[in-house]
């Protein structure tokens, strides 16, 4: 079974994404705050959904760390936020995709499909 790592400080969104990924047959691990690259390495998820606005560190900063780490750079990261400059943050942090909040669940599905099963 594939594993999704979801990191967001909004409990309702964590619950929604946990349910959504479960319906897509993912084992879901979620955190309400930023985690270390070592934690991500130990979980070894197949996909990460990462809020940009977190407590101690931004999701963009964590994404950049993950993309600069040879052990985690292959993991697709979807950066999510209501922040207006999300597109630039996603580009600068080398995120595989970004989704602005609030988002349509169909858009989330399309994005997940695009980053986890890229066409040949």
PDB file of N, CA and C in Angstrom, residues 31-95:
ATOM      1  N   UNK A  31       0.639  15.024  10.391  1.00  0.00           N
ATOM      2  CA  UNK A  31       1.247  15.815  11.457  1.00  0.00           C
ATOM      3  C   UNK A  31       0.649  17.220  11.413  1.00  0.00           C
ATOM      4  N   UNK A  32       0.410  17.830  12.597  1.00  0.00           N
ATOM      5  CA  UNK A  32      -0.128  19.188  12.629  1.00  0.00           C
ATOM      6  C   UNK A  32       0.952  20.278  12.590  1.00  0.00           C
ATOM      7  N   UNK A  33       2.200  19.884  12.482  1.00  0.00           N
ATOM      8  CA  UNK A  33       3.294  20.853  12.460  1.00  0.00           C
ATOM      9  C   UNK A  33       4.444  20.284  11.632  1.00  0.00           C
ATOM     10  N   UNK A  34       5.382  21.140  11.310  1.00  0.00           N
ATOM     11  CA  UNK A  34       6.517  20.761  10.484  1.00  0.00           C
ATOM     12  C   UNK A  34       7.284  19.595  11.113  1.00  0.00           C
ATOM     13  N   UNK A  35       7.847  18.753  10.283  1.00  0.00           N
ATOM     14  CA  UNK A  35       8.644  17.613  10.732  1.00  0.00           C
ATOM     15  C   UNK A  35      10.058  17.756  10.167  1.00  0.00           C
ATOM     16  N   UNK A  36      10.962  16.922  10.626  1.00  0.00           N
ATOM     17  CA  UNK A  36      12.337  16.968  10.131  1.00  0.00           C
ATOM     18  C   UNK A  36      12.474  16.117   8.869  1.00  0.00           C
ATOM     19  N   UNK A  37      13.535  16.364   8.135  1.00  0.00           N
ATOM     20  CA  UNK A  37      13.803  15.530   6.965  1.00  0.00           C
ATOM     21  C   UNK A  37      14.066  14.094   7.400  1.00  0.00           C
ATOM     22  N   UNK A  38      14.638  13.918   8.580  1.00  0.00           N
ATOM     23  CA  UNK A  38      14.885  12.564   9.095  1.00  0.00           C
ATOM     24  C   UNK A  38      13.570  11.821   9.327  1.00  0.00           C
ATOM     25  N   UNK A  39      12.560  12.539   9.815  1.00  0.00           N
ATOM     26  CA  UNK A  39      11.242  11.924  10.012  1.00  0.00           C
ATOM     27  C   UNK A  39      10.664  11.491   8.677  1.00  0.00           C
ATOM     28  N   UNK A  40      10.777  12.356   7.689  1.00  0.00           N
ATOM     29  CA  UNK A  40      10.269  12.014   6.350  1.00  0.00           C
ATOM     30  C   UNK A  40      11.013  10.806   5.807  1.00  0.00           C
ATOM     31  N   UNK A  41      12.330  10.772   5.976  1.00  0.00           N
ATOM     32  CA  UNK A  41      13.118   9.620   5.519  1.00  0.00           C
ATOM     33  C   UNK A  41      12.650   8.340   6.188  1.00  0.00           C
ATOM     34  N   UNK A  42      12.366   8.396   7.486  1.00  0.00           N
ATOM     35  CA  UNK A  42      11.961   7.183   8.203  1.00  0.00           C
ATOM     36  C   UNK A  42      10.574   6.708   7.780  1.00  0.00           C
ATOM     37  N   UNK A  43       9.710   7.642   7.407  1.00  0.00           N
ATOM     38  CA  UNK A  43       8.359   7.273   6.948  1.00  0.00           C
ATOM     39  C   UNK A  43       8.423   6.781   5.509  1.00  0.00           C
ATOM     40  N   UNK A  44       9.266   7.385   4.710  1.00  0.00           N
ATOM     41  CA  UNK A  44       9.421   7.063   3.297  1.00  0.00           C
ATOM     42  C   UNK A  44       8.079   7.078   2.549  1.00  0.00           C
ATOM     43  N   UNK A  45       7.397   8.231   2.573  1.00  0.00           N
ATOM     44  CA  UNK A  45       6.084   8.295   1.915  1.00  0.00           C
ATOM     45  C   UNK A  45       6.204   8.289   0.394  1.00  0.00           C
ATOM     46  N   UNK A  46       5.098   7.964  -0.240  1.00  0.00           N
ATOM     47  CA  UNK A  46       5.039   7.983  -1.701  1.00  0.00           C
ATOM     48  C   UNK A  46       4.636   9.357  -2.221  1.00  0.00           C
ATOM     49  N   UNK A  47       4.017  10.159  -1.346  1.00  0.00           N
ATOM     50  CA  UNK A  47       3.583  11.508  -1.707  1.00  0.00           C
ATOM     51  C   UNK A  47       3.469  12.314  -0.421  1.00  0.00           C
ATOM     52  N   UNK A  48       3.695  13.636  -0.541  1.00  0.00           N
ATOM     53  CA  UNK A  48       3.580  14.529   0.606  1.00  0.00           C
ATOM     54  C   UNK A  48       2.669  15.695   0.223  1.00  0.00           C
ATOM     55  N   UNK A  49       1.688  15.977   1.087  1.00  0.00           N
ATOM     56  CA  UNK A  49       0.884  17.182   0.960  1.00  0.00           C
ATOM     57  C   UNK A  49       1.288  18.065   2.132  1.00  0.00           C
ATOM     58  N   UNK A  50       1.787  19.254   1.825  1.00  0.00           N
ATOM     59  CA  UNK A  50       2.458  20.085   2.808  1.00  0.00           C
ATOM     60  C   UNK A  50       1.905  21.499   2.802  1.00  0.00           C
ATOM     61  N   UNK A  51       1.368  21.913   3.940  1.00  0.00           N
ATOM     62  CA  UNK A  51       0.900  23.286   4.092  1.00  0.00           C
ATOM     63  C   UNK A  51       2.109  24.211   4.160  1.00  0.00           C
ATOM     64  N   UNK A  52       2.016  25.369   3.542  1.00  0.00           N
ATOM     65  CA  UNK A  52       3.129  26.305   3.600  1.00  0.00           C
ATOM     66  C   UNK A  52       3.188  27.047   4.932  1.00  0.00           C
ATOM     67  N   UNK A  53       2.039  27.314   5.526  1.00  0.00           N
ATOM     68  CA  UNK A  53       1.989  28.106   6.754  1.00  0.00           C
ATOM     69  C   UNK A  53       1.964  27.204   7.976  1.00  0.00           C
ATOM     70  N   UNK A  54       3.143  26.919   8.493  1.00  0.00           N
ATOM     71  CA  UNK A  54       3.273  26.081   9.683  1.00  0.00           C
ATOM     72  C   UNK A  54       3.973  26.884  10.780  1.00  0.00           C
ATOM     73  N   UNK A  55       4.079  26.295  11.950  1.00  0.00           N
ATOM     74  CA  UNK A  55       4.614  27.010  13.100  1.00  0.00           C
ATOM     75  C   UNK A  55       6.061  27.434  13.006  1.00  0.00           C
ATOM     76  N   UNK A  56       6.968  26.530  13.256  1.00  0.00           N
ATOM     77  CA  UNK A  56       8.383  26.860  13.392  1.00  0.00           C
ATOM     78  C   UNK A  56       9.086  27.100  12.063  1.00  0.00           C
ATOM     79  N   UNK A  57       8.602  26.513  11.011  1.00  0.00           N
ATOM     80  CA  UNK A  57       9.257  26.587   9.707  1.00  0.00           C
ATOM     81  C   UNK A  57       8.179  26.540   8.636  1.00  0.00           C
ATOM     82  N   UNK A  58       8.414  27.216   7.554  1.00  0.00           N
ATOM     83  CA  UNK A  58       7.416  27.181   6.482  1.00  0.00           C
ATOM     84  C   UNK A  58       7.490  25.852   5.733  1.00  0.00           C
ATOM     85  N   UNK A  59       6.364  25.486   5.145  1.00  0.00           N
ATOM     86  CA  UNK A  59       6.339  24.286   4.325  1.00  0.00           C
ATOM     87  C   UNK A  59       7.271  24.411   3.133  1.00  0.00           C
ATOM     88  N   UNK A  60       7.406  25.623   2.597  1.00  0.00           N
ATOM     89  CA  UNK A  60       8.320  25.842   1.479  1.00  0.00           C
ATOM     90  C   UNK A  60       9.761  25.547   1.862  1.00  0.00           C
ATOM     91  N   UNK A  61      10.146  25.943   3.084  1.00  0.00           N
ATOM     92  CA  UNK A  61      11.515  25.676   3.555  1.00  0.00           C
ATOM     93  C   UNK A  61      11.736  24.180   3.731  1.00  0.00           C
ATOM     94  N   UNK A  62      10.748  23.479   4.288  1.00  0.00           N
ATOM     95  CA  UNK A  62      10.867  22.027   4.442  1.00  0.00           C
ATOM     96  C   UNK A  62      10.926  21.353   3.076  1.00  0.00           C
ATOM     97  N   UNK A  63      10.093  21.802   2.154  1.00  0.00           N
ATOM     98  CA  UNK A  63      10.095  21.229   0.806  1.00  0.00           C
ATOM     99  C   UNK A  63      11.465  21.379   0.158  1.00  0.00           C
ATOM    100  N   UNK A  64      12.065  22.562   0.288  1.00  0.00           N
ATOM    101  CA  UNK A  64      13.385  22.785  -0.289  1.00  0.00           C
ATOM    102  C   UNK A  64      14.423  21.852   0.334  1.00  0.00           C
ATOM    103  N   UNK A  65      14.354  21.654   1.649  1.00  0.00           N
ATOM    104  CA  UNK A  65      15.255  20.710   2.316  1.00  0.00           C
ATOM    105  C   UNK A  65      15.072  19.301   1.764  1.00  0.00           C
ATOM    106  N   UNK A  66      13.815  18.900   1.580  1.00  0.00           N
ATOM    107  CA  UNK A  66      13.528  17.557   1.065  1.00  0.00           C
ATOM    108  C   UNK A  66      14.034  17.394  -0.364  1.00  0.00           C
ATOM    109  N   UNK A  67      13.865  18.419  -1.179  1.00  0.00           N
ATOM    110  CA  UNK A  67      14.286  18.343  -2.577  1.00  0.00           C
ATOM    111  C   UNK A  67      15.809  18.422  -2.724  1.00  0.00           C
ATOM    112  N   UNK A  68      16.489  18.955  -1.710  1.00  0.00           N
ATOM    113  CA  UNK A  68      17.954  19.013  -1.733  1.00  0.00           C
ATOM    114  C   UNK A  68      18.600  17.811  -1.049  1.00  0.00           C
ATOM    115  N   UNK A  69      17.786  16.894  -0.553  1.00  0.00           N
ATOM    116  CA  UNK A  69      18.275  15.697   0.129  1.00  0.00           C
ATOM    117  C   UNK A  69      18.159  14.513  -0.834  1.00  0.00           C
ATOM    118  N   UNK A  70      19.254  13.846  -1.112  1.00  0.00           N
ATOM    119  CA  UNK A  70      19.228  12.744  -2.085  1.00  0.00           C
ATOM    120  C   UNK A  70      18.324  11.591  -1.658  1.00  0.00           C
ATOM    121  N   UNK A  71      18.026  11.474  -0.365  1.00  0.00           N
ATOM    122  CA  UNK A  71      17.157  10.400   0.115  1.00  0.00           C
ATOM    123  C   UNK A  71      15.673  10.720  -0.011  1.00  0.00           C
ATOM    124  N   UNK A  72      15.339  12.000  -0.201  1.00  0.00           N
ATOM    125  CA  UNK A  72      13.924  12.386  -0.261  1.00  0.00           C
ATOM    126  C   UNK A  72      13.541  13.177  -1.507  1.00  0.00           C
ATOM    127  N   UNK A  73      14.499  13.529  -2.337  1.00  0.00           N
ATOM    128  CA  UNK A  73      14.215  14.406  -3.479  1.00  0.00           C
ATOM    129  C   UNK A  73      13.254  13.798  -4.493  1.00  0.00           C
ATOM    130  N   UNK A  74      13.127  12.475  -4.499  1.00  0.00           N
ATOM    131  CA  UNK A  74      12.245  11.793  -5.456  1.00  0.00           C
ATOM    132  C   UNK A  74      10.769  11.803  -5.036  1.00  0.00           C
ATOM    133  N   UNK A  75      10.491  12.159  -3.782  1.00  0.00           N
ATOM    134  CA  UNK A  75       9.119  12.109  -3.269  1.00  0.00           C
ATOM    135  C   UNK A  75       8.341  13.322  -3.794  1.00  0.00           C
ATOM    136  N   UNK A  76       7.207  13.090  -4.462  1.00  0.00           N
ATOM    137  CA  UNK A  76       6.399  14.212  -4.941  1.00  0.00           C
ATOM    138  C   UNK A  76       5.845  15.015  -3.762  1.00  0.00           C
ATOM    139  N   UNK A  77       5.964  16.338  -3.853  1.00  0.00           N
ATOM    140  CA  UNK A  77       5.450  17.231  -2.815  1.00  0.00           C
ATOM    141  C   UNK A  77       4.440  18.177  -3.439  1.00  0.00           C
ATOM    142  N   UNK A  78       3.250  18.214  -2.832  1.00  0.00           N
ATOM    143  CA  UNK A  78       2.220  19.168  -3.218  1.00  0.00           C
ATOM    144  C   UNK A  78       2.150  20.197  -2.095  1.00  0.00           C
ATOM    145  N   UNK A  79       2.477  21.427  -2.407  1.00  0.00           N
ATOM    146  CA  UNK A  79       2.445  22.509  -1.436  1.00  0.00           C
ATOM    147  C   UNK A  79       1.057  23.142  -1.483  1.00  0.00           C
ATOM    148  N   UNK A  80       0.429  23.315  -0.313  1.00  0.00           N
ATOM    149  CA  UNK A  80      -0.901  23.910  -0.263  1.00  0.00           C
ATOM    150  C   UNK A  80      -0.889  25.116   0.677  1.00  0.00           C
ATOM    151  N   UNK A  81      -1.683  26.119   0.342  1.00  0.00           N
ATOM    152  CA  UNK A  81      -1.766  27.301   1.199  1.00  0.00           C
ATOM    153  C   UNK A  81      -2.804  28.265   0.644  1.00  0.00           C
ATOM    154  N   UNK A  82      -3.265  29.145   1.512  1.00  0.00           N
ATOM    155  CA  UNK A  82      -4.128  30.239   1.079  1.00  0.00           C
ATOM    156  C   UNK A  82      -3.292  31.470   0.744  1.00  0.00           C
ATOM    157  N   UNK A  83      -1.988  31.388   0.942  1.00  0.00           N
ATOM    158  CA  UNK A  83      -1.087  32.505   0.704  1.00  0.00           C
ATOM    159  C   UNK A  83      -1.076  32.879  -0.774  1.00  0.00           C
ATOM    160  N   UNK A  84      -1.181  34.171  -1.039  1.00  0.00           N
ATOM    161  CA  UNK A  84      -1.274  34.660  -2.412  1.00  0.00           C
ATOM    162  C   UNK A  84      -0.042  34.350  -3.263  1.00  0.00           C
ATOM    163  N   UNK A  85       1.136  34.318  -2.665  1.00  0.00           N
ATOM    164  CA  UNK A  85       2.356  34.078  -3.422  1.00  0.00           C
ATOM    165  C   UNK A  85       2.765  32.621  -3.488  1.00  0.00           C
ATOM    166  N   UNK A  86       1.814  31.718  -3.361  1.00  0.00           N
ATOM    167  CA  UNK A  86       2.122  30.288  -3.301  1.00  0.00           C
ATOM    168  C   UNK A  86       2.833  29.778  -4.552  1.00  0.00           C
ATOM    169  N   UNK A  87       2.463  30.254  -5.709  1.00  0.00           N
ATOM    170  CA  UNK A  87       3.077  29.764  -6.944  1.00  0.00           C
ATOM    171  C   UNK A  87       4.586  30.002  -6.932  1.00  0.00           C
ATOM    172  N   UNK A  88       5.015  31.185  -6.495  1.00  0.00           N
ATOM    173  CA  UNK A  88       6.441  31.497  -6.438  1.00  0.00           C
ATOM    174  C   UNK A  88       7.139  30.650  -5.365  1.00  0.00           C
ATOM    175  N   UNK A  89       6.497  30.485  -4.223  1.00  0.00           N
ATOM    176  CA  UNK A  89       7.077  29.662  -3.156  1.00  0.00           C
ATOM    177  C   UNK A  89       7.253  28.230  -3.645  1.00  0.00           C
ATOM    178  N   UNK A  90       6.247  27.714  -4.319  1.00  0.00           N
ATOM    179  CA  UNK A  90       6.313  26.343  -4.835  1.00  0.00           C
ATOM    180  C   UNK A  90       7.455  26.205  -5.841  1.00  0.00           C
ATOM    181  N   UNK A  91       7.598  27.179  -6.703  1.00  0.00           N
ATOM    182  CA  UNK A  91       8.678  27.143  -7.696  1.00  0.00           C
ATOM    183  C   UNK A  91      10.038  27.216  -7.007  1.00  0.00           C
ATOM    184  N   UNK A  92      10.179  28.147  -6.070  1.00  0.00           N
ATOM    185  CA  UNK A  92      11.460  28.343  -5.376  1.00  0.00           C
ATOM    186  C   UNK A  92      11.851  27.152  -4.511  1.00  0.00           C
ATOM    187  N   UNK A  93      10.853  26.428  -4.007  1.00  0.00           N
ATOM    188  CA  UNK A  93      11.132  25.274  -3.134  1.00  0.00           C
ATOM    189  C   UNK A  93      11.174  23.956  -3.903  1.00  0.00           C
ATOM    190  N   UNK A  94      10.988  24.028  -5.218  1.00  0.00           N
ATOM    191  CA  UNK A  94      11.014  22.850  -6.101  1.00  0.00           C
ATOM    192  C   UNK A  94       9.885  21.858  -5.816  1.00  0.00           C
ATOM    193  N   UNK A  95       8.752  22.380  -5.337  1.00  0.00           N
ATOM    194  CA  UNK A  95       7.580  21.524  -5.129  1.00  0.00           C
ATOM    195  C   UNK A  95       7.135  20.984  -6.489  1.00  0.00           C
TER     196      UNK A  95
END
